[in-house]
Amino acid sequence: MKISHLALAAALLLPAAAQAAEPTAAEARAFVADAEAQLSAYSDKAQRVAWVNATYITDDTDAMAADAGAEGTLLQVKLAKQAARFNNVTGLDADTSRKLFLLRQAIVLPAPDTPGAAKELAEIATRLQSAYGKGRGTARGKEVVGNDIEALMGTERDPAVLKEMWESWHKVGTPMAADYARLVEIANAGAKELGFADTGAMWRAGYDMPAADFEKLIDRLLAEVQPLYVDLHCYTRAKLNQKYGDAVQARTGPIRADLLGNMWAQDWAGIYDVVAPKGAGDVGYDIGELLVSKGADPLKMVRYGENFYSSLGFAPLPDTFWKRSLFTKPADREVVCHASAWDIDNKDDLRIKMCIKVNSTDFVTIHHELGHNYYQRAYKAQPLLYLNSANDGFHEAIGDWAALNVTPEYLVKVGLLDAAKVPDASRDIGLLLRQAMEKVPGMPWTALVDKWRWGVFAGATRPADYNKAWTDLRLKYQGIIPPGPRPADAFDPGAKFHIPGNTPYARYFLARVLQFQFYEAACRQAGWTGPLHRCSVYGDKQVGAKLNAMLAMGMSKPWPEALKAFTGSDQMSGKAMLAYFAPLQAWLKQQNKGQKCGW
Ligand code: X8Z
Ligand code: ZN
């Protein structure tokens, strides 16, 4: 464990006698227990304030959220500094030393001791998140709210309108740039006081391994799966070229970012119809259309999600979940529509906040959010500092893993698809391509978001270069370019929720990898012998029990132990994902023959 600057300074200033009086292991244990009590009392109140702010954005709730945020930062930073006093205590038990480490490291945006810094940081963070929530773009000259413009990117096919939507939405970021630069300054000063080089280094330290190794892990995993992305990019580019012609999408080079069916080109399922193999190879159904044909509304969609987890043996969601969640966008007020899952009291007050639309994207997102809620409930008996997933990627992976089990055969079992319409093996390529369009583009995307932030926090990317660095990373990793030249004052990162929302993003990269590892392991446990992508563990209580055992560990053990408990391996690896898509990758290589792939 590193010795913080603070601990060193304190040691140098103290007279020799006092230096000898090192705190004891018993004192460390008592400190941790007290810290957990303080954090617990704060958390209940803060969660309620944050919920009200996110579901009813006004100047007043912004002010309240900023107040609560500042109080939380002060508390966390105070505890982190006090925890550093115990760095050199010998004879600590494993739990106390893990908790001391978590106290020192698990702060997203630390503030320095400078008077007013925590308050300024919290005000900026609240302003940024609310500005995003209130954001608007236009389509055909008409104003469109964020949630609607997001969905419209998946269905609109006129390239001029797509460009208009993409460019207008990205203006949401422009006024955020100065605030963001200031936020970086304050958080970095806070991280330094806690003994980290910068805020990015602090984030990277949260993975039970040296921060430098974590960066290497991301690069290793990305290198494993990027060839599959390049194959998909190549195939998709050819299809877009066929559809739109050379003037809109060239046959070589990068893809225009607005043509891929998603505002950030992070999930291309929206244009599956553009790339679908013709005739017999196609899937033959769309989950969104099935839901509409069955008259499913947002609430019904959440019930389908709950039913999946119930089938594994998880208890139904509590009544309060149904009473207190936000499922649809209220007509009369501003809310943060970006989906999230909450556990207000760290016990049973589970909720989701989503502006659900009846389509297949939101069907997957519902499973995703519920994964968070079932995880939260599974670890609720853990002490406060362990009320989290093994690492943050695990939290993001569970619900995505659940959605991987939504196979045609599963849809028949829950009454959404007629048995006669189950696609036979000749349509496997269609099924896999549909999944690949959803999952694979997320690999380079989820890696680059925090690569950008790490560069910003480290000072390698200066405010004047924020946008250029972002566009460069998008080109390097995703092979995409904006639909036109960017204005000098553009701040495109601000047009993605997690930047103004200050949610670390490497978690989604890890989740992409982990969900396939979980899926492969669960299918193995269930005795599945068919093609991997046709496996659904729906109804398998043994798999459910084993999953629950991993979830119940919370953050109490280093993540490799949790991973091993469920999958038998303690290594993150892209192999399961590659195995899942292997038949598709071979097919893509056939289709791409004669093309100059890459950009
Ligand atoms: O933000 C989310 C979830 C909430 S934790 C809806 N996701 C990332 C995103 O939307 O960018 C899930 C996939 C990646
Ligand atoms: Zn999530």
XYZ file of C-alpha atoms and ligand atoms in Angstrom:
614
model
C 0.000 0.000 0.000
C 1.211 3.478 -0.908
C 2.006 5.968 1.858
C 0.081 9.164 1.237
C 1.814 12.536 1.268
C -0.257 13.407 4.266
C 0.926 10.483 6.331
C 4.533 11.226 5.436
C 4.212 14.890 6.368
C 2.594 14.002 9.650
C 5.363 11.554 10.490
C 8.073 14.139 9.798
C 6.478 16.793 11.966
C 5.856 14.657 15.018
C 8.420 14.466 17.826
C 10.176 11.129 18.208
C 8.092 9.984 21.176
C 4.847 10.621 19.374
C 6.143 8.874 16.255
C 6.694 5.764 18.298
C 3.056 5.811 19.375
C 1.781 4.216 16.178
C -1.959 3.532 16.238
C -2.822 -0.038 17.086
C -4.796 -2.611 15.137
C -7.627 -2.290 17.646
C -7.752 1.462 17.053
C -7.859 0.848 13.323
C -10.812 -1.515 13.719
C -12.668 0.980 15.889
C -11.976 3.744 13.370
C -13.388 1.642 10.519
C -16.540 0.788 12.466
C -17.115 4.449 13.245
C -16.456 5.465 9.635
C -19.027 2.937 8.415
C -21.598 4.330 10.840
C -20.962 7.904 9.659
C -21.161 6.937 5.996
C -24.319 4.936 6.545
C -26.121 7.846 8.181
C -25.056 10.158 5.367
C -25.908 7.725 2.568
C -29.635 7.366 3.352
C -30.232 11.083 3.318
C -28.018 11.786 0.311
C -29.639 9.072 -1.782
C -33.079 10.526 -1.184
C -31.913 14.009 -2.141
C -30.202 12.682 -5.272
C -33.355 10.775 -6.238
C -35.574 13.812 -5.910
C -33.099 15.936 -7.880
C -32.802 13.391 -10.709
C -36.563 12.903 -10.972
C -37.522 16.567 -10.568
C -34.816 18.942 -11.782
C -35.335 22.499 -10.516
C -32.995 25.205 -9.233
C -34.073 24.233 -5.723
C -33.402 20.521 -6.020
C -30.097 21.344 -7.730
C -29.148 23.458 -4.717
C -30.150 20.705 -2.310
C -28.249 18.073 -4.279
C -25.159 20.288 -4.403
C -25.342 20.770 -0.626
C -25.635 17.054 0.002
C -22.860 16.371 -2.503
C -20.507 18.789 -0.774
C -21.288 17.261 2.619
C -20.531 13.801 1.228
C -17.240 14.888 -0.318
C -16.110 16.520 2.923
C -17.020 13.415 4.890
C -15.355 11.003 2.472
C -12.189 13.071 2.190
C -11.974 13.490 5.958
C -12.308 9.740 6.450
C -9.827 9.001 3.651
C -7.220 11.201 5.338
C -7.867 9.705 8.737
C -7.615 6.218 7.237
C -4.113 7.046 6.013
C -2.984 7.239 9.643
C -3.274 3.476 9.827
C -1.169 2.735 6.735
C 1.738 1.289 8.682
C -0.126 -0.529 11.419
C 1.098 -4.075 11.718
C -1.074 -7.066 12.512
C -4.194 -5.752 10.797
C -6.783 -8.354 9.846
C -7.595 -8.626 6.133
C -11.028 -6.986 6.425
C -9.786 -3.922 8.280
C -6.959 -3.386 5.863
C -9.293 -3.824 2.846
C -11.763 -1.362 4.330
C -9.032 1.169 5.087
C -7.944 0.937 1.481
C -11.527 1.395 0.250
C -11.913 4.426 2.475
C -8.802 5.973 0.943
C -9.614 5.206 -2.656
C -13.365 4.883 -3.316
C -14.206 8.542 -3.978
C -15.168 9.518 -7.511
C -14.419 13.238 -7.209
C -12.337 14.205 -4.168
C -11.932 17.859 -3.156
C -8.895 19.428 -1.472
C -9.022 20.973 2.002
C -9.121 24.521 0.568
C -12.174 26.280 2.039
C -15.092 26.224 -0.387
C -13.550 23.641 -2.730
C -15.990 20.836 -1.914
C -18.915 23.204 -2.354
C -17.672 24.526 -5.691
C -17.031 20.980 -6.912
C -20.500 19.813 -5.903
C -22.144 22.819 -7.535
C -20.318 22.207 -10.773
C -21.122 18.491 -10.733
C -24.825 19.151 -10.126
C -24.952 21.875 -12.788
C -23.346 19.568 -15.356
C -25.654 16.646 -14.657
C -28.768 18.826 -14.753
C -27.652 20.590 -17.938
C -27.395 17.177 -19.564
C -30.810 16.134 -18.234
C -32.391 19.292 -19.668
C -30.577 18.967 -23.015
C -32.413 19.290 -26.330
C -31.549 18.657 -29.958
C -33.551 19.111 -33.134
C -34.871 16.845 -35.882
C -36.271 18.468 -39.045
C -36.110 21.760 -37.186
C -38.280 20.572 -34.303
C -36.961 20.514 -30.735
C -36.487 16.990 -29.348
C -35.586 15.986 -25.768
C -32.534 13.786 -25.137
C -34.388 10.576 -24.542
C -36.360 10.939 -27.780
C -33.449 12.007 -29.931
C -31.485 8.991 -28.655
C -34.219 6.642 -29.835
C -34.709 8.531 -33.099
C -31.064 7.963 -34.029
C -31.972 4.275 -34.290
C -34.906 4.711 -36.662
C -34.204 7.784 -38.815
C -32.572 6.935 -42.156
C -32.264 10.323 -43.867
C -28.557 11.234 -43.644
C -29.260 14.976 -43.625
C -31.624 14.603 -40.656
C -29.201 12.269 -38.887
C -26.496 14.904 -39.282
C -28.831 17.582 -37.956
C -29.709 15.443 -34.914
C -26.094 14.523 -34.205
C -24.802 18.082 -34.518
C -27.654 19.702 -32.602
C -27.393 17.225 -29.742
C -23.652 17.719 -29.458
C -24.272 21.414 -28.786
C -25.437 20.283 -25.330
C -21.771 19.882 -24.463
C -20.560 23.330 -25.552
C -21.502 25.337 -22.434
C -20.039 22.618 -20.190
C -16.406 22.957 -21.257
C -15.283 25.620 -18.763
C -17.084 23.934 -15.870
C -15.510 20.644 -16.791
C -11.982 22.090 -16.851
C -12.525 23.599 -13.400
C -13.945 20.327 -12.072
C -10.805 18.547 -13.266
C -8.614 21.078 -11.437
C -10.455 20.747 -8.143
C -10.763 16.960 -8.205
C -7.087 16.603 -9.074
C -6.068 18.801 -6.147
C -8.215 16.547 -3.966
C -6.685 13.358 -5.381
C -3.175 14.693 -4.772
C -3.952 15.379 -1.123
C -4.990 11.740 -0.856
C -1.681 10.589 -2.269
C -2.658 9.905 -5.877
C -0.981 11.467 -8.904
C -4.370 12.612 -10.238
C -8.053 11.626 -10.224
C -7.600 9.134 -13.066
C -4.843 7.357 -11.127
C -7.218 7.164 -8.171
C -9.924 5.582 -10.330
C -7.490 3.057 -11.770
C -6.394 2.049 -8.278
C -9.759 0.420 -7.542
C -9.191 -2.986 -9.104
C -7.220 -5.078 -6.617
C -4.068 -4.595 -8.666
C -1.523 -1.824 -9.264
C -3.075 1.006 -11.302
C -0.500 0.564 -14.086
C -1.462 -3.100 -14.437
C -5.101 -2.121 -14.783
C -4.295 0.016 -17.805
C -2.398 -2.913 -19.292
C -5.342 -5.226 -18.606
C -7.693 -2.950 -20.529
C -5.297 -2.818 -23.464
C -4.796 -6.577 -23.431
C -8.530 -7.287 -23.405
C -9.183 -4.704 -26.108
C -6.451 -6.189 -28.308
C -8.153 -9.576 -27.930
C -11.526 -8.429 -29.246
C -10.655 -5.514 -31.545
C -10.108 -7.767 -34.617
C -13.765 -8.822 -34.353
C -14.750 -5.146 -34.223
C -12.672 -4.386 -37.308
C -14.420 -7.218 -39.193
C -17.832 -5.869 -38.176
C -16.809 -2.298 -39.031
C -15.700 -3.426 -42.482
C -18.932 -5.289 -43.212
C -21.135 -2.491 -41.862
C -19.268 0.181 -43.812
C -19.857 -1.744 -47.054
C -23.589 -2.000 -46.290
C -23.815 1.712 -45.462
C -21.969 2.512 -48.686
C -24.478 0.382 -50.640
C -27.385 2.106 -48.943
C -26.252 5.723 -48.998
C -23.695 5.916 -51.829
C -20.121 7.266 -51.905
C -21.121 10.869 -51.221
C -22.517 9.968 -47.775
C -20.393 6.956 -46.790
C -17.167 6.141 -48.613
C -16.213 2.501 -49.221
C -12.936 2.908 -47.357
C -11.780 4.810 -44.283
C -13.816 5.701 -41.199
C -17.604 5.535 -40.873
C -19.713 8.654 -40.419
C -20.668 8.621 -36.724
C -24.330 9.515 -37.260
C -25.120 6.607 -39.588
C -24.723 3.821 -37.041
C -28.092 3.987 -35.327
C -26.906 5.474 -32.025
C -25.858 8.957 -30.915
C -22.414 7.733 -29.846
C -22.074 4.787 -32.252
C -21.709 2.599 -29.166
C -24.489 0.142 -30.061
C -25.390 -0.433 -33.707
C -28.474 -2.635 -33.206
C -30.615 0.267 -34.461
C -29.399 -0.345 -38.007
C -29.575 -4.122 -37.907
C -32.110 -3.964 -40.748
C -29.507 -2.174 -42.911
C -26.916 -4.930 -42.464
C -29.161 -8.000 -42.033
C -28.367 -10.902 -44.330
C -31.066 -11.020 -46.983
C -33.756 -13.720 -47.010
C -33.229 -16.938 -45.132
C -30.360 -15.660 -42.994
C -32.399 -13.002 -41.233
C -33.723 -13.405 -37.675
C -37.388 -13.052 -38.610
C -38.535 -11.091 -35.564
C -37.792 -7.937 -33.621
C -38.348 -7.901 -29.860
C -39.732 -4.384 -29.961
C -42.339 -5.424 -32.523
C -43.199 -8.539 -30.509
C -43.733 -6.378 -27.426
C -45.944 -3.966 -29.343
C -47.974 -6.827 -30.852
C -48.604 -8.211 -27.359
C -49.709 -4.779 -26.189
C -46.842 -4.581 -23.673
C -46.399 -1.240 -21.903
C -43.309 -0.095 -19.947
C -44.528 -1.688 -16.716
C -45.185 -5.004 -18.447
C -41.654 -4.884 -19.850
C -40.248 -4.540 -16.337
C -42.401 -7.522 -15.288
C -40.755 -9.626 -18.008
C -37.395 -8.646 -16.566
C -38.433 -9.480 -13.021
C -39.818 -12.806 -14.207
C -36.424 -13.800 -15.600
C -34.728 -13.273 -12.233
C -37.616 -14.918 -10.371
C -37.175 -17.993 -12.558
C -33.629 -18.304 -11.191
C -34.937 -18.241 -7.647
C -34.540 -14.551 -6.760
C -37.364 -13.160 -4.608
C -39.822 -10.842 -6.383
C -39.140 -7.111 -6.264
C -40.737 -5.379 -3.264
C -43.992 -3.424 -3.577
C -42.079 -0.211 -2.950
C -40.103 -0.869 -6.149
C -43.313 -0.647 -8.163
C -44.601 2.348 -6.208
C -41.444 4.454 -6.120
C -39.615 3.758 -9.388
C -39.826 6.139 -12.317
C -40.690 4.116 -15.433
C -41.750 6.752 -17.948
C -40.852 10.361 -18.676
C -43.200 12.705 -16.808
C -44.814 15.250 -19.120
C -44.638 18.140 -16.687
C -41.073 18.285 -15.410
C -37.418 17.824 -16.218
C -35.824 14.531 -15.174
C -32.540 12.739 -15.824
C -33.792 10.169 -18.312
C -30.527 8.244 -18.541
C -31.396 4.881 -16.967
C -30.135 4.049 -13.480
C -30.833 1.664 -10.597
C -31.034 2.769 -6.972
C -30.931 1.275 -3.528
C -32.027 4.174 -1.387
C -31.667 2.620 2.073
C -29.006 -0.001 1.236
C -31.601 -2.612 2.190
C -34.893 -3.037 0.355
C -35.807 0.327 -1.120
C -34.840 -0.683 -4.663
C -35.872 1.482 -7.611
C -35.137 2.099 -11.236
C -35.282 5.435 -12.978
C -35.855 5.180 -16.715
C -37.887 6.799 -19.460
C -38.912 3.482 -20.968
C -39.927 3.144 -24.599
C -41.457 -0.037 -25.943
C -38.525 -1.208 -28.074
C -35.850 -3.869 -27.923
C -33.092 -1.514 -26.702
C -35.089 -0.637 -23.612
C -36.026 -4.286 -23.082
C -32.306 -5.004 -22.727
C -31.754 -1.897 -20.587
C -34.501 -3.005 -18.183
C -32.687 -6.307 -17.661
C -29.500 -4.292 -17.186
C -30.971 -2.043 -14.493
C -32.652 -4.906 -12.669
C -29.288 -6.667 -12.575
C -28.057 -3.766 -10.434
C -31.078 -4.060 -8.129
C -30.732 -7.819 -7.605
C -27.020 -7.373 -6.961
C -27.751 -4.648 -4.388
C -30.249 -6.822 -2.602
C -27.982 -9.864 -2.666
C -25.178 -8.055 -0.799
C -27.317 -6.027 1.581
C -26.122 -7.995 4.636
C -22.510 -6.916 4.030
C -20.962 -4.110 6.094
C -21.304 -0.678 4.527
C -17.903 -0.548 2.870
C -18.600 -3.839 1.093
C -22.013 -2.779 -0.233
C -20.807 -2.911 -3.792
C -19.889 -5.334 -6.539
C -16.587 -7.245 -6.687
C -15.371 -4.507 -9.009
C -17.551 -1.956 -10.787
C -17.571 -4.024 -13.986
C -19.397 -6.824 -12.152
C -22.256 -4.480 -11.281
C -22.682 -3.535 -14.919
C -22.361 -7.093 -16.186
C -25.131 -8.935 -14.339
C -28.111 -7.412 -16.124
C -26.386 -7.626 -19.485
C -25.704 -11.273 -18.737
C -29.413 -11.737 -18.020
C -30.317 -10.184 -21.373
C -27.988 -12.615 -23.183
C -30.419 -15.326 -22.074
C -33.195 -13.711 -24.125
C -33.017 -16.319 -26.901
C -35.845 -17.203 -29.325
C -36.622 -20.289 -27.247
C -36.856 -18.110 -24.124
C -39.211 -15.715 -25.901
C -41.479 -18.673 -26.664
C -41.452 -19.761 -23.010
C -42.570 -16.324 -21.814
C -45.231 -16.066 -24.498
C -43.695 -13.330 -26.630
C -42.903 -15.448 -29.710
C -44.955 -18.153 -31.425
C -43.192 -21.523 -31.345
C -43.640 -21.767 -35.127
C -41.585 -18.590 -35.555
C -38.445 -19.782 -33.760
C -35.652 -19.288 -36.287
C -33.909 -22.545 -37.180
C -30.143 -23.053 -37.328
C -29.997 -21.573 -40.837
C -30.732 -18.207 -39.243
C -27.966 -18.350 -36.672
C -25.877 -15.816 -38.576
C -28.741 -13.356 -38.387
C -29.121 -13.902 -34.643
C -25.413 -13.526 -34.056
C -25.120 -10.472 -36.272
C -27.976 -8.818 -34.410
C -26.171 -9.485 -31.104
C -22.814 -8.395 -32.504
C -24.275 -5.079 -33.662
C -25.457 -4.526 -30.096
C -22.393 -5.723 -28.200
C -19.205 -5.462 -30.260
C -19.105 -1.711 -31.050
C -19.191 -1.168 -27.298
C -15.688 -2.594 -26.958
C -13.605 0.235 -28.463
C -16.152 2.804 -27.262
C -16.166 1.760 -23.618
C -12.374 1.637 -23.639
C -11.874 5.088 -25.098
C -14.199 7.122 -22.855
C -11.937 6.727 -19.844
C -8.786 6.769 -21.941
C -9.917 10.310 -22.760
C -10.672 11.111 -19.112
C -7.418 9.594 -17.888
C -5.552 11.871 -20.324
C -7.555 14.875 -19.137
C -7.017 14.169 -15.433
C -3.315 13.489 -15.991
C -2.934 16.873 -17.695
C -1.694 15.238 -20.912
C -4.829 16.659 -22.591
C -5.259 20.382 -21.924
C -8.669 22.121 -22.035
C -7.877 23.632 -25.441
C -7.435 20.106 -26.810
C -10.369 18.411 -25.057
C -12.414 18.049 -28.205
C -9.585 17.193 -30.552
C -8.385 14.448 -28.210
C -11.916 13.045 -28.072
C -12.352 13.061 -31.856
C -8.880 11.532 -32.295
C -9.672 8.664 -29.913
C -12.989 8.046 -31.653
C -11.133 7.720 -34.936
C -8.313 5.619 -33.544
C -10.432 3.064 -31.694
C -13.890 3.217 -33.279
C -12.909 4.203 -36.821
C -15.591 6.885 -36.927
C -15.660 10.606 -37.762
C -18.154 13.385 -37.025
C -20.619 14.076 -39.870
C -18.994 17.448 -40.535
C -16.276 19.794 -39.242
C -16.589 20.549 -35.518
C -16.962 24.154 -34.308
C -13.980 25.619 -32.436
C -15.941 25.703 -29.154
C -17.305 22.140 -29.400
C -17.102 19.948 -26.292
C -18.438 16.666 -27.628
C -17.625 14.594 -24.518
C -20.260 16.690 -22.694
C -22.919 15.229 -24.970
C -22.443 11.804 -23.377
C -24.176 11.350 -20.014
C -21.270 9.837 -18.095
C -18.970 12.833 -18.657
C -21.252 15.510 -17.140
C -22.603 12.762 -14.839
C -19.056 11.893 -13.667
C -19.609 8.164 -13.848
C -16.377 6.267 -14.422
C -16.743 4.288 -17.639
C -14.093 1.528 -17.675
C -16.723 -0.471 -15.769
C -18.740 -0.893 -18.970
C -15.707 -2.192 -20.798
C -15.107 -4.800 -18.098
C -18.814 -5.646 -18.109
C -18.745 -6.368 -21.836
C -16.044 -8.955 -21.219
C -17.445 -10.328 -17.960
C -21.017 -10.856 -19.163
C -19.805 -13.375 -21.743
C -17.650 -15.115 -19.137
C -20.668 -15.352 -16.826
C -22.817 -16.556 -19.712
C -20.402 -19.271 -20.792
C -20.030 -20.429 -17.177
C -23.778 -20.436 -16.472
C -24.477 -22.418 -19.634
C -21.779 -24.898 -18.679
C -23.314 -25.251 -15.205
C -26.702 -25.850 -16.847
C -25.206 -28.644 -18.952
C -25.846 -26.849 -22.244
C -24.181 -28.522 -25.204
C -25.663 -26.649 -28.178
C -24.307 -23.497 -29.826
C -23.518 -20.987 -27.099
C -25.783 -18.196 -28.371
C -28.862 -20.458 -28.198
C -28.448 -21.124 -24.475
C -30.823 -19.632 -21.929
C -30.618 -20.586 -18.265
C -34.147 -19.279 -17.709
C -35.700 -21.322 -14.904
C -32.440 -22.876 -13.698
C -32.455 -22.517 -9.913
C -29.025 -24.095 -9.487
C -27.433 -21.471 -11.692
C -29.427 -18.850 -9.781
C -28.116 -20.091 -6.433
C -24.537 -20.070 -7.643
C -24.965 -16.591 -9.077
C -26.491 -15.387 -5.844
C -23.499 -16.722 -3.920
C -21.183 -14.521 -5.974
C -23.463 -11.478 -5.706
C -23.827 -11.893 -1.951
C -20.051 -11.511 -1.534
C -20.445 -7.868 -2.467
C -17.062 -6.187 -2.394
C -15.824 -8.211 0.565
C -13.161 -10.076 -1.425
C -10.820 -9.139 -4.274
C -12.697 -9.540 -7.571
C -10.683 -12.552 -8.819
C -12.155 -14.552 -5.928
C -15.698 -13.577 -6.857
C -15.077 -14.381 -10.508
C -13.663 -17.743 -9.568
C -16.633 -18.524 -7.350
C -18.971 -18.356 -10.326
C -16.864 -19.166 -13.387
C -14.001 -21.263 -12.000
C -11.446 -18.792 -13.396
C -9.845 -15.798 -11.707
C -8.861 -14.085 -14.957
C -10.829 -11.649 -17.091
C -10.639 -12.764 -20.690
C -12.203 -11.946 -24.067
C -12.190 -15.626 -25.029
C -15.819 -16.294 -24.046
C -17.003 -13.377 -26.165
C -14.905 -14.531 -29.107
C -16.236 -18.093 -28.744
C -19.808 -16.796 -28.770
C -19.246 -14.857 -31.991
C -16.842 -17.329 -33.656
C -19.311 -18.522 -36.357
C -20.183 -14.919 -37.158
C -16.577 -13.814 -37.350
C -15.834 -16.548 -39.897
C -18.866 -15.435 -41.911
C -17.839 -11.761 -41.727
C -14.396 -12.620 -43.047
C -16.065 -14.308 -46.040
C -18.267 -11.291 -46.673
C -15.327 -8.917 -46.371
C -13.202 -10.734 -48.992
C -11.676 -8.227 -51.382
C -12.427 -5.262 -49.078
C -9.713 -3.095 -47.615
C -10.719 -3.372 -43.954
C -9.607 -0.920 -41.266
C -9.492 2.873 -41.606
O -25.163 3.863 -18.616
C -25.511 2.718 -18.836
C -26.671 2.121 -18.083
C -26.814 2.682 -16.714
S -25.671 2.073 -15.600
C -27.957 2.393 -18.835
N -24.884 2.005 -19.803
C -23.785 2.552 -20.591
C -24.251 3.644 -21.524
O -25.464 3.816 -21.699
O -23.406 4.338 -22.108
C -25.181 0.632 -20.183
C -24.340 0.367 -21.393
C -23.239 1.382 -21.366
Zn -25.610 0.043 -15.264
